[in-house]
Short mmCIF file of C-alpha atoms in Angstrom, two decimals:
data_model
loop_
_atom_site.label_atom_id
_atom_site.label_comp_id
_atom_site.label_asym_id
_atom_site.label_seq_id
_atom_site.Cartn_x
_atom_site.Cartn_y
_atom_site.Cartn_z
CA MET A 1 11.38 -12.08 27.79
CA ALA A 2 8.19 -13.49 29.25
CA GLY A 3 5.18 -13.35 27.03
CA SER A 4 7.28 -12.78 23.93
CA TYR A 5 7.98 -15.18 21.07
CA GLN A 6 10.85 -16.75 23.07
CA GLU A 7 8.43 -18.22 25.61
CA HIS A 8 7.85 -21.86 24.63
CA ALA A 9 9.28 -21.07 21.12
CA LEU A 10 9.49 -24.09 18.88
CA PRO A 11 12.96 -24.81 17.68
CA TRP A 12 14.18 -24.31 14.11
CA THR A 13 15.21 -27.62 12.58
CA ARG A 14 16.70 -28.87 9.34
CA TRP A 15 13.22 -29.96 8.37
CA THR A 16 12.02 -26.37 8.76
CA THR A 17 14.83 -25.16 6.57
CA TRP A 18 13.85 -27.56 3.75
CA VAL A 19 10.16 -26.74 4.08
CA LEU A 20 10.99 -23.03 3.73
CA ILE A 21 13.24 -23.57 0.73
CA ALA A 22 10.66 -25.78 -0.99
CA PHE A 23 7.90 -23.25 -0.26
CA VAL A 24 9.90 -20.32 -1.66
CA LEU A 25 10.88 -22.24 -4.80
CA ALA A 26 7.24 -23.34 -5.36
CA ALA A 27 5.96 -19.82 -4.88
CA CYS A 28 8.55 -18.41 -7.33
CA ALA A 29 7.69 -21.11 -9.89
CA SER A 30 3.99 -20.30 -9.54
CA LEU A 31 4.68 -16.71 -10.64
CA ALA A 32 5.07 -18.10 -14.17
CA VAL A 33 1.36 -18.95 -14.00
CA PHE A 34 0.03 -16.25 -11.75
CA VAL A 35 1.71 -13.14 -13.22
CA HIS A 36 -0.27 -11.55 -16.03
CA PRO A 37 1.00 -9.01 -18.59
CA TYR A 38 -1.58 -6.34 -18.10
CA TYR A 39 -1.47 -3.03 -16.34
CA GLU A 40 -4.29 -2.58 -13.80
CA ALA A 41 -5.51 0.93 -14.68
CA THR A 42 -8.42 1.58 -12.28
CA ASP A 43 -9.34 4.12 -9.64
CA THR A 44 -7.74 2.06 -7.00
CA THR A 45 -4.35 1.99 -8.73
CA ASN A 46 -3.91 5.69 -9.54
CA ASP A 47 -0.78 5.68 -7.36
CA ALA A 48 0.75 3.13 -9.67
CA SER A 49 0.87 5.65 -12.53
CA MET A 50 2.45 8.22 -10.30
CA TYR A 51 5.11 5.79 -9.10
CA ILE A 52 6.00 4.99 -12.73
CA ALA A 53 6.15 8.73 -13.57
CA CYS A 54 8.41 9.37 -10.61
CA ALA A 55 10.67 6.39 -11.40
CA ARG A 56 10.99 7.70 -14.98
CA SER A 57 11.97 11.12 -13.59
CA LEU A 58 14.64 9.46 -11.41
CA LEU A 59 16.04 7.61 -14.45
CA ALA A 60 16.06 10.83 -16.46
CA GLY A 61 18.18 12.47 -13.79
CA ASP A 62 15.46 14.96 -12.82
CA GLY A 63 15.05 13.76 -9.25
CA TYR A 64 11.92 12.55 -7.49
CA GLU A 65 9.50 14.64 -9.49
CA TYR A 66 6.01 14.46 -10.92
CA LEU A 67 5.19 16.74 -13.91
CA GLY A 68 8.38 18.67 -13.33
CA SER A 69 7.73 19.49 -9.63
CA PRO A 70 9.15 17.73 -6.52
CA PHE A 71 6.77 14.89 -5.51
CA THR A 72 5.96 15.20 -1.87
CA ILE A 73 2.88 13.04 -1.33
CA ARG A 74 4.54 9.63 -1.07
CA PRO A 75 8.04 8.56 -0.12
CA PRO A 76 10.46 7.58 -2.87
CA GLY A 77 11.10 3.93 -1.84
CA PHE A 78 8.90 2.13 -4.26
CA ALA A 79 9.75 4.38 -7.18
CA LEU A 80 13.44 3.60 -6.46
CA LEU A 81 12.68 -0.11 -6.41
CA ILE A 82 10.94 -0.19 -9.80
CA ALA A 83 13.38 2.20 -11.51
CA PRO A 84 15.83 -0.61 -12.37
CA VAL A 85 13.05 -2.67 -13.90
CA LEU A 86 12.05 0.26 -16.11
CA ALA A 87 15.70 0.88 -16.99
CA LEU A 88 16.24 -2.76 -18.04
CA ARG A 89 12.84 -3.66 -19.54
CA GLY A 90 11.10 -0.31 -20.31
CA LEU A 91 7.37 -0.21 -19.79
CA ASP A 92 7.08 -4.09 -19.57
CA PHE A 93 3.98 -4.70 -17.49
CA ALA A 94 4.70 -8.39 -17.11
CA ALA A 95 8.15 -7.59 -15.75
CA LEU A 96 6.78 -4.96 -13.33
CA ASN A 97 4.04 -7.30 -12.15
CA ALA A 98 6.57 -10.15 -11.70
CA PHE A 99 8.78 -7.80 -9.69
CA VAL A 100 5.95 -6.98 -7.29
CA GLY A 101 5.14 -10.71 -7.25
CA LEU A 102 8.62 -11.48 -5.94
CA PHE A 103 7.80 -9.18 -3.02
CA GLY A 104 4.73 -11.31 -2.55
CA VAL A 105 6.96 -14.33 -2.27
CA ALA A 106 9.11 -12.45 0.25
CA THR A 107 5.96 -11.56 2.23
CA VAL A 108 4.72 -15.08 2.69
CA ALA A 109 8.29 -16.43 3.29
CA LEU A 110 8.86 -13.83 5.99
CA LEU A 111 5.45 -14.52 7.48
CA PHE A 112 6.37 -18.20 7.70
CA VAL A 113 9.64 -17.38 9.50
CA TRP A 114 7.89 -14.91 11.85
CA LEU A 115 5.11 -17.34 12.79
CA ARG A 116 7.18 -20.56 13.11
CA PRO A 117 8.32 -20.08 16.75
CA ARG A 118 4.76 -19.86 17.94
CA LEU A 119 2.84 -22.07 15.42
CA GLY A 120 5.39 -24.59 14.29
CA THR A 121 6.49 -25.48 10.81
CA LEU A 122 3.32 -27.06 9.32
CA VAL A 123 0.80 -24.57 10.64
CA SER A 124 3.05 -21.65 9.69
CA LEU A 125 3.34 -23.07 6.23
CA ALA A 126 -0.41 -23.50 5.93
CA VAL A 127 -0.97 -19.91 6.98
CA ALA A 128 1.56 -18.71 4.42
CA VAL A 129 -0.03 -20.78 1.64
CA VAL A 130 -3.48 -19.40 2.48
CA VAL A 131 -2.14 -15.83 2.14
CA TRP A 132 -0.22 -16.66 -1.01
CA LEU A 133 -3.33 -18.16 -2.71
CA ASN A 134 -5.77 -15.55 -1.41
CA PRO A 135 -7.42 -14.02 -4.54
CA SER A 136 -7.05 -10.47 -3.29
CA PHE A 137 -3.39 -10.98 -2.40
CA ARG A 138 -2.83 -12.51 -5.86
CA GLN A 139 -4.37 -9.44 -7.50
CA MET A 140 -2.27 -7.09 -5.36
CA CYS A 141 0.84 -9.05 -6.41
CA ASN A 142 0.03 -7.97 -9.99
CA GLN A 143 -0.31 -4.26 -9.22
CA VAL A 144 2.50 -1.74 -9.57
CA MET A 145 1.79 -0.60 -6.03
CA SER A 146 3.69 -0.39 -2.81
CA ASP A 147 1.27 -2.39 -0.62
CA VAL A 148 2.83 -5.83 -1.05
CA PRO A 149 6.46 -4.57 -0.85
CA GLY A 150 5.34 -2.55 2.20
CA ALA A 151 3.97 -5.69 3.86
CA ALA A 152 7.18 -7.55 3.12
CA SER A 153 9.26 -4.75 4.60
CA MET A 154 7.05 -4.63 7.71
CA LEU A 155 7.55 -8.39 8.36
CA ALA A 156 11.31 -8.03 7.70
CA CYS A 157 11.44 -5.33 10.36
CA LEU A 158 9.57 -7.55 12.82
CA LEU A 159 12.19 -10.21 12.20
CA VAL A 160 14.99 -7.65 12.71
CA GLU A 161 13.34 -6.69 15.97
CA ARG A 162 13.34 -10.36 17.04
CA TRP A 163 17.04 -10.52 16.31
CA ALA A 164 17.56 -7.37 18.34
CA GLU A 165 15.60 -8.82 21.29
CA ARG A 166 17.83 -11.89 21.41
CA LYS A 167 20.71 -9.77 22.66
CA PRO A 168 19.56 -6.20 23.41
CA SER A 169 22.02 -3.54 22.69
CA VAL A 170 22.12 0.03 21.41
CA ARG A 171 23.97 -1.18 18.34
CA ARG A 172 21.21 -3.60 17.46
CA ASP A 173 18.60 -0.95 18.09
CA LEU A 174 20.38 1.30 15.70
CA ALA A 175 20.23 -1.40 13.03
CA LEU A 176 16.47 -1.91 13.73
CA GLY A 177 15.87 1.84 13.46
CA LEU A 178 17.65 1.92 10.14
CA ALA A 179 15.54 -1.00 8.88
CA ILE A 180 12.29 0.68 9.97
CA GLY A 181 13.37 3.97 8.43
CA LEU A 182 14.05 2.34 5.14
CA ALA A 183 10.74 0.37 5.36
CA SER A 184 8.88 3.63 5.88
CA TYR A 185 10.32 4.92 2.59
CA VAL A 186 8.39 2.10 0.90
CA ARG A 187 5.22 2.57 2.94
CA SER A 188 4.83 5.42 5.33
CA VAL A 189 2.66 3.41 7.69
CA ASN A 190 5.66 1.30 8.57
CA VAL A 191 6.96 4.10 10.80
CA LEU A 192 4.27 2.90 13.24
CA LEU A 193 6.58 0.00 13.98
CA VAL A 194 8.52 2.34 16.24
CA PRO A 195 5.69 3.03 18.72
CA ALA A 196 4.54 -0.61 18.39
CA ILE A 197 7.96 -1.95 19.43
CA LEU A 198 8.35 0.67 22.20
CA CYS A 199 4.85 -0.33 23.52
CA ALA A 200 5.80 -3.99 23.52
CA ARG A 201 9.03 -3.20 25.37
CA ALA A 202 7.20 -0.96 27.87
CA ALA A 203 4.64 -3.70 28.49
CA ALA A 204 7.39 -6.15 29.22
CA GLN A 205 8.98 -3.62 31.60
CA LEU A 206 5.66 -3.28 33.49
CA VAL A 207 4.80 -6.96 33.61
CA GLU A 208 8.27 -8.16 34.58
CA HIS A 209 8.77 -5.42 37.27
CA ARG A 210 12.33 -4.81 36.11
CA SER A 211 14.49 -3.00 38.63
CA SER A 212 16.43 -0.92 36.19
CA GLY A 213 13.80 1.83 36.22
CA TRP A 214 12.19 3.91 33.50
CA PHE A 215 15.07 6.31 33.02
CA ALA A 216 17.34 3.35 32.20
CA PHE A 217 14.55 1.94 29.97
CA VAL A 218 14.37 5.06 27.94
CA ARG A 219 18.13 5.32 27.65
CA THR A 220 18.86 1.72 26.74
CA ARG A 221 15.62 0.43 25.12
CA ALA A 222 13.89 3.39 23.51
CA LEU A 223 16.29 6.22 22.60
CA GLY A 224 18.57 4.37 20.18
CA LEU A 225 15.60 3.03 18.19
CA ALA A 226 13.82 6.36 18.02
CA ILE A 227 16.96 8.32 17.09
CA ALA A 228 18.04 5.86 14.46
CA THR A 229 14.65 5.91 12.80
CA ALA A 230 14.45 9.66 12.95
CA LEU A 231 17.88 10.02 11.34
CA VAL A 232 16.57 8.07 8.32
CA VAL A 233 13.01 9.56 8.14
CA VAL A 234 13.43 13.20 9.13
CA PRO A 235 15.75 14.35 6.33
CA TRP A 236 13.23 13.37 3.63
CA SER A 237 10.39 14.90 5.73
CA LEU A 238 12.35 18.14 5.73
CA ARG A 239 12.84 17.86 1.95
CA ASP A 240 9.08 17.45 1.52
CA SER A 241 8.31 20.42 3.81
CA LEU A 242 10.70 22.67 1.88
CA SER A 243 9.47 21.44 -1.51
CA ARG A 244 5.67 21.77 -1.07
CA PRO A 245 3.92 23.35 -4.03
CA GLU A 246 1.92 26.55 -3.79
CA PRO A 247 -1.57 25.71 -2.57
CA PRO A 248 -4.05 24.73 -3.65
CA VAL A 249 -2.74 21.81 -5.72
CA ASP A 250 -4.40 21.04 -9.05
CA GLN A 251 -2.39 17.96 -10.21
CA ASN A 252 -3.23 15.74 -7.25
CA PHE A 253 -6.17 15.23 -5.02
CA LEU A 254 -4.33 16.15 -1.82
CA TYR A 255 -1.63 18.62 -0.74
CA SER A 256 -0.34 16.36 2.07
CA TYR A 257 -1.69 13.58 4.29
CA SER A 258 -2.00 16.10 7.18
CA THR A 259 -4.01 18.46 5.02
CA ALA A 260 -6.30 15.67 3.87
CA MET A 261 -6.82 14.49 7.42
CA TRP A 262 -7.59 17.83 9.06
CA HIS A 263 -8.89 20.20 6.40
CA VAL A 264 -12.05 20.39 4.38
CA ASP A 265 -10.18 20.64 1.07
CA GLY A 266 -7.41 17.99 1.06
CA GLY A 267 -5.57 19.93 -1.59
CA ASP A 268 -5.58 23.26 0.18
CA PRO A 269 -4.01 23.69 3.68
CA SER A 270 -5.63 27.14 3.95
CA SER A 271 -9.15 25.66 3.79
CA PRO A 272 -11.11 25.39 7.00
CA ARG A 273 -10.06 22.75 9.54
CA ARG A 274 -12.36 19.94 10.20
CA PRO A 275 -13.61 19.82 13.86
CA LEU A 276 -12.56 16.77 15.89
CA SER A 277 -16.21 15.62 15.84
CA ALA A 278 -16.04 15.33 12.01
CA ILE A 279 -12.93 13.22 12.27
CA LEU A 280 -14.54 10.92 14.87
CA GLU A 281 -17.70 10.67 12.72
CA ARG A 282 -15.62 8.48 10.38
CA VAL A 283 -15.13 5.72 12.93
CA PRO A 284 -18.41 3.75 12.54
CA GLN A 285 -18.15 3.59 8.79
CA ARG A 286 -14.46 2.78 8.89
CA ALA A 287 -15.05 0.11 11.56
CA GLN A 288 -17.56 -1.59 9.22
CA GLN A 289 -15.24 -1.30 6.25
CA ILE A 290 -12.16 -2.63 8.16
CA THR A 291 -14.05 -5.61 9.64
CA SER A 292 -15.66 -6.32 6.34
CA MET A 293 -12.26 -6.53 4.66
CA LEU A 294 -10.89 -8.76 7.38
CA GLY A 295 -13.89 -11.06 7.56
CA SER A 296 -14.15 -11.35 3.78
CA ARG A 297 -10.44 -12.15 3.43
CA MET A 298 -9.75 -8.84 1.67
CA SER A 299 -12.48 -9.21 -0.90
CA THR A 300 -14.94 -6.46 0.02
CA SER A 301 -15.44 -3.46 2.32
CA ASP A 302 -19.14 -3.89 2.20
CA GLY A 303 -19.47 -7.34 3.65
CA SER A 304 -22.32 -9.29 5.10
CA ALA A 305 -23.16 -9.39 8.80
CA LEU A 306 -21.31 -12.68 9.05
CA GLU A 307 -18.20 -11.23 7.43
CA ILE A 308 -18.28 -8.23 9.78
CA ALA A 309 -18.63 -10.62 12.67
CA ILE A 310 -15.65 -12.64 11.52
CA GLY A 311 -13.63 -9.50 11.09
CA SER A 312 -14.55 -8.36 14.59
CA LEU A 313 -13.46 -11.75 15.86
CA MET A 314 -10.13 -11.31 14.12
CA LEU A 315 -9.60 -7.98 15.85
CA ALA A 316 -10.51 -9.62 19.16
CA ALA A 317 -7.93 -12.34 18.38
CA LEU A 318 -5.34 -9.58 17.98
CA VAL A 319 -6.28 -8.18 21.44
CA VAL A 320 -6.06 -11.66 22.99
CA ALA A 321 -2.67 -12.26 21.36
CA LEU A 322 -1.52 -8.90 22.55
CA VAL A 323 -2.47 -9.80 26.16
CA ARG A 324 -0.82 -13.20 25.94
CA ARG A 325 2.34 -12.23 24.12
CA ARG A 326 2.75 -8.45 24.27
CA SER A 327 4.30 -8.68 20.83
CA SER A 328 5.10 -5.70 18.62
CA GLY A 329 3.26 -7.40 15.75
CA GLU A 330 -0.09 -7.15 17.53
CA PHE A 331 0.61 -3.60 18.61
CA MET A 332 1.48 -2.74 15.04
CA ALA A 333 -1.76 -4.28 13.61
CA LEU A 334 -3.93 -2.51 16.20
CA GLY A 335 -2.06 0.74 15.68
CA VAL A 336 -2.68 0.61 11.90
CA THR A 337 -6.35 -0.23 12.63
CA ALA A 338 -6.61 2.86 14.80
CA VAL A 339 -5.23 5.09 12.11
CA LEU A 340 -7.52 3.60 9.42
CA ALA A 341 -10.45 4.14 11.76
CA VAL A 342 -10.13 7.90 11.43
CA TYR A 343 -8.41 8.03 8.01
CA PHE A 344 -9.68 10.56 5.48
CA GLY A 345 -10.06 8.04 2.65
CA PHE A 346 -10.51 4.28 2.65
CA GLN A 347 -9.09 1.71 0.24
CA GLY A 348 -9.40 -1.99 0.95
CA ARG A 349 -5.70 -2.54 0.19
CA LEU A 350 -4.78 -0.37 3.18
CA VAL A 351 -6.00 -3.24 5.44
CA LEU A 352 -3.44 -5.70 4.07
CA PRO A 353 -0.92 -5.54 6.95
CA VAL A 354 -3.75 -5.81 9.54
CA TRP A 355 -5.28 -8.78 7.69
CA ILE A 356 -2.02 -10.69 7.60
CA LEU A 357 -1.27 -10.18 11.29
CA ALA A 358 -4.87 -10.57 12.41
CA PHE A 359 -5.26 -13.81 10.44
CA ALA A 360 -2.10 -15.13 12.08
CA ALA A 361 -3.48 -14.08 15.46
CA LEU A 362 -6.74 -15.86 14.84
CA VAL A 363 -5.02 -19.13 13.93
CA ASP A 364 -2.81 -18.74 16.99
CA GLY A 365 -5.80 -18.09 19.23
CA VAL A 366 -7.81 -20.99 17.82
CA ILE A 367 -4.90 -23.42 18.46
CA TRP A 368 -4.46 -22.09 21.94
CA GLY A 369 -8.17 -22.40 22.79
CA LEU A 370 -8.46 -25.89 21.25
CA ALA A 371 -5.31 -27.09 22.98
CA ARG A 372 -6.84 -26.24 26.34
CA ALA A 373 -9.97 -28.18 25.45
CA VAL A 374 -8.32 -31.22 23.83
CA ASN A 375 -4.53 -31.32 23.26
CA ALA A 376 -1.94 -29.45 21.27
CA LEU A 377 -1.55 -32.16 18.55
CA ALA A 378 -5.26 -32.40 17.94
CA ALA A 379 -5.64 -28.64 17.94
CA ARG A 380 -2.94 -28.20 15.23
CA ALA A 381 -4.39 -31.06 13.16
CA ALA A 382 -7.88 -29.42 13.27
CA VAL A 383 -6.47 -26.08 12.25
CA LEU A 384 -4.48 -27.59 9.37
CA VAL A 385 -7.71 -29.18 8.04
CA ALA A 386 -9.51 -25.89 8.39
CA LEU A 387 -6.80 -24.00 6.55
CA ALA A 388 -6.76 -26.54 3.75
CA ALA A 389 -10.49 -26.13 3.36
CA LEU A 390 -10.05 -22.35 3.30
CA VAL A 391 -7.59 -22.69 0.42
CA GLY A 392 -10.18 -24.74 -1.46
CA ALA A 393 -12.94 -22.29 -0.70
CA ASP A 394 -10.82 -19.31 -1.82
CA TRP A 395 -9.36 -20.88 -4.88
CA ALA A 396 -9.77 -18.19 -7.53
CA PRO A 397 -6.29 -17.06 -8.46
CA TYR A 398 -7.41 -15.43 -11.67
CA ARG A 399 -10.38 -13.53 -10.20
CA GLY A 400 -10.81 -10.25 -11.96
CA VAL A 401 -8.07 -10.83 -14.52
CA ASP A 402 -10.53 -10.80 -17.42
CA GLN A 403 -11.80 -7.37 -16.48
CA ILE A 404 -8.25 -6.05 -15.93
CA GLU A 405 -7.28 -7.35 -19.36
CA ALA A 406 -10.29 -5.72 -20.95
CA ILE A 407 -9.60 -2.30 -19.43
CA HIS A 408 -5.92 -2.60 -20.31
CA ALA A 409 -6.71 -3.42 -23.94
CA ALA A 410 -9.14 -0.57 -24.17
CA TYR A 411 -6.55 1.88 -22.83
CA VAL A 412 -3.99 0.56 -25.34
CA ARG A 413 -6.37 0.95 -28.28
CA THR A 414 -7.59 4.38 -27.21
CA CYS A 415 -4.18 5.79 -26.44
CA ASP A 416 -2.79 4.46 -29.67
CA ALA A 417 -5.56 6.38 -31.41
CA PHE A 418 -4.73 9.47 -29.33
CA ARG A 419 -1.03 9.17 -30.20
CA GLN A 420 -1.73 9.08 -33.94
CA ARG A 421 -3.58 12.35 -33.66
CA LEU A 422 -1.13 14.28 -31.43
CA ALA A 423 0.96 17.04 -33.09
CA PRO A 424 4.76 16.89 -32.57
CA ASP A 425 4.58 19.84 -30.19
CA ALA A 426 1.63 18.47 -28.14
CA ARG A 427 1.60 19.27 -24.50
CA VAL A 428 -1.25 17.12 -23.22
CA ALA A 429 -3.92 17.29 -20.56
CA ALA A 430 -6.89 15.13 -19.66
CA PRO A 431 -9.48 15.25 -16.93
CA ILE A 432 -7.34 12.90 -14.80
CA GLY A 433 -3.97 12.34 -16.51
CA TRP A 434 -2.31 9.59 -14.36
CA HIS A 435 -3.10 6.48 -16.40
CA TYR A 436 -2.88 8.34 -19.71
CA SER A 437 0.71 9.28 -18.88
CA VAL A 438 1.57 5.59 -18.65
CA TYR A 439 -0.06 4.54 -21.94
CA LEU A 440 0.95 7.61 -23.89
CA ASP A 441 4.47 7.44 -22.47
CA ARG A 442 4.54 11.21 -21.87
CA PRO A 443 3.45 13.69 -19.18
CA VAL A 444 -0.31 14.23 -19.10
CA TYR A 445 -1.69 17.03 -16.87
CA SER A 446 -4.98 16.78 -14.95
CA LEU A 447 -7.96 19.21 -15.31
CA PHE A 448 -10.48 17.65 -12.94
CA PHE A 449 -9.19 18.85 -9.53
CA ALA A 450 -9.30 22.49 -10.48
CA VAL A 451 -12.84 22.11 -11.82
CA ARG A 452 -13.97 20.30 -8.69
CA ARG A 453 -12.52 22.98 -6.47
CA GLN A 454 -13.85 25.93 -8.42
CA GLY A 455 -17.20 24.32 -9.25
CA GLU A 456 -17.23 25.39 -12.87
CA MET A 457 -15.88 23.97 -16.05
CA LYS A 458 -14.07 27.12 -17.17
CA ALA A 459 -11.50 26.48 -14.44
CA VAL A 460 -9.76 24.23 -17.02
CA GLU A 461 -8.59 27.47 -18.84
CA ARG A 462 -6.43 28.49 -15.89
CA VAL A 463 -4.77 25.06 -15.76
CA ILE A 464 -4.29 25.08 -19.52
CA ASP A 465 -2.60 28.47 -19.39
CA GLU A 466 -0.55 27.80 -16.24
CA TYR A 467 1.10 24.65 -17.57
CA GLY A 468 1.29 25.66 -21.26
CA ILE A 469 -1.07 22.98 -22.40
CA ASN A 470 -2.11 23.01 -26.00
CA THR A 471 -3.92 19.67 -26.42
CA VAL A 472 -6.67 17.92 -24.44
CA VAL A 473 -7.62 14.28 -24.91
CA LEU A 474 -11.03 12.94 -23.82
CA TRP A 475 -12.16 9.30 -23.79
CA SER A 476 -15.96 8.97 -23.59
CA ALA A 477 -15.66 5.63 -21.73
CA THR A 478 -14.60 7.36 -18.52
CA PRO A 479 -17.10 9.52 -16.46
CA ALA A 480 -14.71 12.39 -15.89
CA ASP A 481 -13.85 12.65 -19.54
CA GLN A 482 -17.49 12.31 -20.57
CA SER A 483 -18.52 15.20 -18.23
CA MET A 484 -16.06 17.59 -19.94
CA LEU A 485 -16.80 16.64 -23.50
CA PRO A 486 -19.71 19.12 -24.04
CA TYR A 487 -17.64 22.03 -22.77
CA PHE A 488 -14.71 21.34 -25.08
CA ARG A 489 -16.99 20.62 -28.10
CA GLU A 490 -18.83 23.96 -27.51
CA ARG A 491 -15.62 25.97 -26.93
CA TYR A 492 -13.16 24.36 -29.36
CA GLY A 493 -15.32 22.39 -31.81
CA GLU A 494 -14.77 18.87 -33.07
CA ASP A 495 -10.98 19.00 -33.62
CA ASN A 496 -9.93 15.41 -34.16
CA THR A 497 -12.29 12.58 -33.27
CA PHE A 498 -12.58 8.84 -33.53
CA PRO A 499 -15.16 6.40 -32.13
CA GLY A 500 -15.11 6.96 -28.38
CA GLY A 501 -12.44 9.68 -28.23
CA SER A 502 -11.58 13.26 -29.11
CA VAL A 503 -8.40 15.29 -29.32
CA PHE A 504 -8.84 19.04 -28.95
CA ARG A 505 -6.23 21.60 -29.88
CA VAL A 506 -6.90 24.27 -27.22
CA ARG A 507 -4.00 26.62 -27.79
CA PRO A 508 -1.94 27.49 -30.93
#
């Protein structure tokens, strides 16, 4: 279709095949150097501990649960993916990191395949190498998080869509819908691929003035995709709706994404709704954070004016690519950007799919612009030089690893000390229990959310009684633990302490 990847698409050759094989083998081999054996236990990776807890629940035959209750905040795809690793290797952080790293290999390999028709073999390879060696991408490939697998599944769906476009049919759309539905079980945001693809198809219908009409378009080009995706996604959505806990929640910071978006208290759907003006007030700050992440190559959400300008240029490149190609990839990237612009919470990692697609669009746009000024060969050569320079400028594959190792080692030491002081019947809580549950290898409940909601420290007593908790662990190195230490010392005395930590027996 005109304006799509097929227009002036560069052919796949034997040389391309060998380049792809060599790149995948090299990336896989580099995992031996890039994968580290530490668990990144920070505020940005809280989800990782919940994924591990849910995967353990699946392996125990208890279903997709967290602390004995159905887990409804995130879909089960990533927990299902890591469950075999936990079954085979136990809590082997190197194995878990390597597993996510393999999805990183898949991401850049799929990116290469997706870009090749428009950028050619060498430029596509260079873009994939830049992404692979990007320090932030390297760090995300060592996190037990769904971001990198989510990016890989998004690119896989874009390639399935390309296959479906070669010979449009309801059968192929059903396969595409199945792929998108499964991808959304890994990362919920992937469901935006459906409107992105439908927008791309509608744009082609408008531009090409097809005579079949919009009724036929809906019947043959939209309905099958939408129905197939819904058949995969809706059953689990119904399961979540029927399994919601009684509000307000006290073991997570939100009740549902919808509650967090539209209500003052993200953990309580009965709390007052935010007015639309409050939602829109997020846009200026989110715009700065998104453009900072893009312009800094995923390194900071508080970037300089130059990085914000570069990020804005990358978004402009997406718009230009959208006008030129009307591709679902650009619709997807801009759709995710629109969601993030009003999202209730911001984490830099959420920008990953936008950065990958926007970076590709920027390279594409630069080649297109330079080719009009000089020639295509010179344009590609200049871009290859620039991308090689970018790899050199970005070279820091072990950035932050020392800090991750130090935090990991501190958790190991502290939790070993906690474990030695726990009674055989201990039922444990902490201010925020997520990471403790990983290192202690047992359920650990959270006290912080109830205290924050009620505004007084004695709220911990209700949580302790409700969940039958008899032991509380506090580590003075973390602010939340430190803030609760005076209350527990005053109420329960110095039960069992060691340098930097305390274990309180709070019930018989």
